[in-house]
mmCIF file of C-alpha atoms in Angstrom:
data_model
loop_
_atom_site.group_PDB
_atom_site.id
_atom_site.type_symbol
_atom_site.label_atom_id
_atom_site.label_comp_id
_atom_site.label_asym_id
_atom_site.label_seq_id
_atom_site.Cartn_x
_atom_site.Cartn_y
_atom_site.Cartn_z
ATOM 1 C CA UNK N 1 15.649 -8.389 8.804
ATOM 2 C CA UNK N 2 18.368 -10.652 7.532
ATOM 3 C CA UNK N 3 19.079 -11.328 3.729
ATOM 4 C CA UNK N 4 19.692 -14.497 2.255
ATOM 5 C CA UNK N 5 22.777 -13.802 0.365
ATOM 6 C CA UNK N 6 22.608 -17.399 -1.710
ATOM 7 C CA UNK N 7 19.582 -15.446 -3.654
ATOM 8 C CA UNK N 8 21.073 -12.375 -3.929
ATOM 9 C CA UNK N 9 24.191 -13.741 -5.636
ATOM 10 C CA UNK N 10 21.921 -16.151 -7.761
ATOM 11 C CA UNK N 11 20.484 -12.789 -9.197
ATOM 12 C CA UNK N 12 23.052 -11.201 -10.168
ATOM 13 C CA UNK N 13 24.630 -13.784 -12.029
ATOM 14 C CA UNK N 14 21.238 -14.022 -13.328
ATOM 15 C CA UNK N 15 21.998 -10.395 -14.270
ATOM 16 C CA UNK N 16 25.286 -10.429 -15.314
ATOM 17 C CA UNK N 17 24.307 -13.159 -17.929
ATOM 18 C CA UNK N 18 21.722 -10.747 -18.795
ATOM 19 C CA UNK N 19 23.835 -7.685 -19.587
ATOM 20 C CA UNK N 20 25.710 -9.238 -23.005
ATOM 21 C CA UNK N 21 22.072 -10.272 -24.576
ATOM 22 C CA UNK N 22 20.715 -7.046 -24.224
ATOM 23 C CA UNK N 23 23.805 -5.867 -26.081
ATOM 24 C CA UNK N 24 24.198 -8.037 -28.580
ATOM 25 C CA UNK N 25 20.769 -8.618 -29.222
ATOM 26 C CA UNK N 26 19.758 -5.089 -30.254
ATOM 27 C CA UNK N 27 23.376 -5.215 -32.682
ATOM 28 C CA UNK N 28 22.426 -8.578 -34.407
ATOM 29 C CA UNK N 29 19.503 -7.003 -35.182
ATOM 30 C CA UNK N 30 20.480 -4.281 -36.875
ATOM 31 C CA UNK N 31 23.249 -6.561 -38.658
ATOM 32 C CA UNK N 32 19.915 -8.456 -40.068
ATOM 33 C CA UNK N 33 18.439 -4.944 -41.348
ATOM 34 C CA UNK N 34 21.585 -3.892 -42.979
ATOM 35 C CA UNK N 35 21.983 -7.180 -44.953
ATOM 36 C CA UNK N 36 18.516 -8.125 -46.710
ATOM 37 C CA UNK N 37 19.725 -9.015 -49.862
ATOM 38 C CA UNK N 38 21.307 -12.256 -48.841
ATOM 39 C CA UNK N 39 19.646 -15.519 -47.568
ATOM 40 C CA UNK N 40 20.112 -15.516 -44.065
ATOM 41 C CA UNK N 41 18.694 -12.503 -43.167
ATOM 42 C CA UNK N 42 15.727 -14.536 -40.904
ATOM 43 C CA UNK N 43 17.412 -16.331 -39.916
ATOM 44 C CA UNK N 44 19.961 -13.491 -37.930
ATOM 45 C CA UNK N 45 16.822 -11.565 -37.305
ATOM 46 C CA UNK N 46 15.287 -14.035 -35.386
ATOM 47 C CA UNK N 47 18.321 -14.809 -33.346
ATOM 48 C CA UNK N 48 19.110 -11.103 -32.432
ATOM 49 C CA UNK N 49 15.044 -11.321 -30.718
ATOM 50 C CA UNK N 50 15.824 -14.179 -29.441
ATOM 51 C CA UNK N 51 18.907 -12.607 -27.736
ATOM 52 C CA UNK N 52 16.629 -9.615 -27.076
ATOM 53 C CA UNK N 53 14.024 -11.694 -25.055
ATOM 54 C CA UNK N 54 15.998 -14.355 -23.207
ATOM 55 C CA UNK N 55 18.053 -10.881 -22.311
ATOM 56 C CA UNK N 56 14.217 -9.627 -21.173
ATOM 57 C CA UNK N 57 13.888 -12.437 -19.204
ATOM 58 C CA UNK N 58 17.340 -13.228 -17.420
ATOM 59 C CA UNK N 59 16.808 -9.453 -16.336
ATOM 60 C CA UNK N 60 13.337 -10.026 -14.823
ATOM 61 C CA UNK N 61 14.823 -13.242 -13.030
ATOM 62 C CA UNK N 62 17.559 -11.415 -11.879
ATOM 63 C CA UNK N 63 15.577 -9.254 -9.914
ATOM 64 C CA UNK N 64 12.837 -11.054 -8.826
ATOM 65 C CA UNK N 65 15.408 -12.909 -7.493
ATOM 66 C CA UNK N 66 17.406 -10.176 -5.925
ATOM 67 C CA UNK N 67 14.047 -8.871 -4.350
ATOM 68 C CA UNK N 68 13.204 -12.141 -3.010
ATOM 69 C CA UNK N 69 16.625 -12.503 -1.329
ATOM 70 C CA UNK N 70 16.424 -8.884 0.421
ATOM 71 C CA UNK N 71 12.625 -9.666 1.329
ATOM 72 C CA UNK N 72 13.033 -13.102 2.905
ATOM 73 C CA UNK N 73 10.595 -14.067 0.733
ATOM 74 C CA UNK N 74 9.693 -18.028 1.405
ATOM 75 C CA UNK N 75 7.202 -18.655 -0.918
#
């Protein structure tokens, strides 16, 4: 059963650029709690989901990738 290794290292750079939103997602976040009294907070809150959810989703193409690369999956 061979790999295709091209895949596999797409996913996890796929992952790696994952790993820093899912960090820095959940801490702008809590940045925008700590801070309502000031204009921006909205505007930081929706960035740190943002962050959250593209995080999310580099994860989930990271290893659909990953499983498509060990699978030999050709569709």
């Amino acid at each position: 059963m061979p790999v295709n290794q091209n895949l596999i290292n797409k996913g996890i750079k796929y992952l790696f650029i994952a790993l820093p939103q899912m960090f820095i997602g959940p801490a702008v976040m809590y940045n925008a709690f700590m801070n309502k009294q000031t204009n921006w907070h909205y505007l930081v809150l929706f960035i740190g989901i943002g962050l959250c959810l593209s995080g999310v989703y580099f994860a989930f193409q990271g290893i659909n990738t990953i499983v498509k690369g060990l699978f030999n999956d050709e569709k």
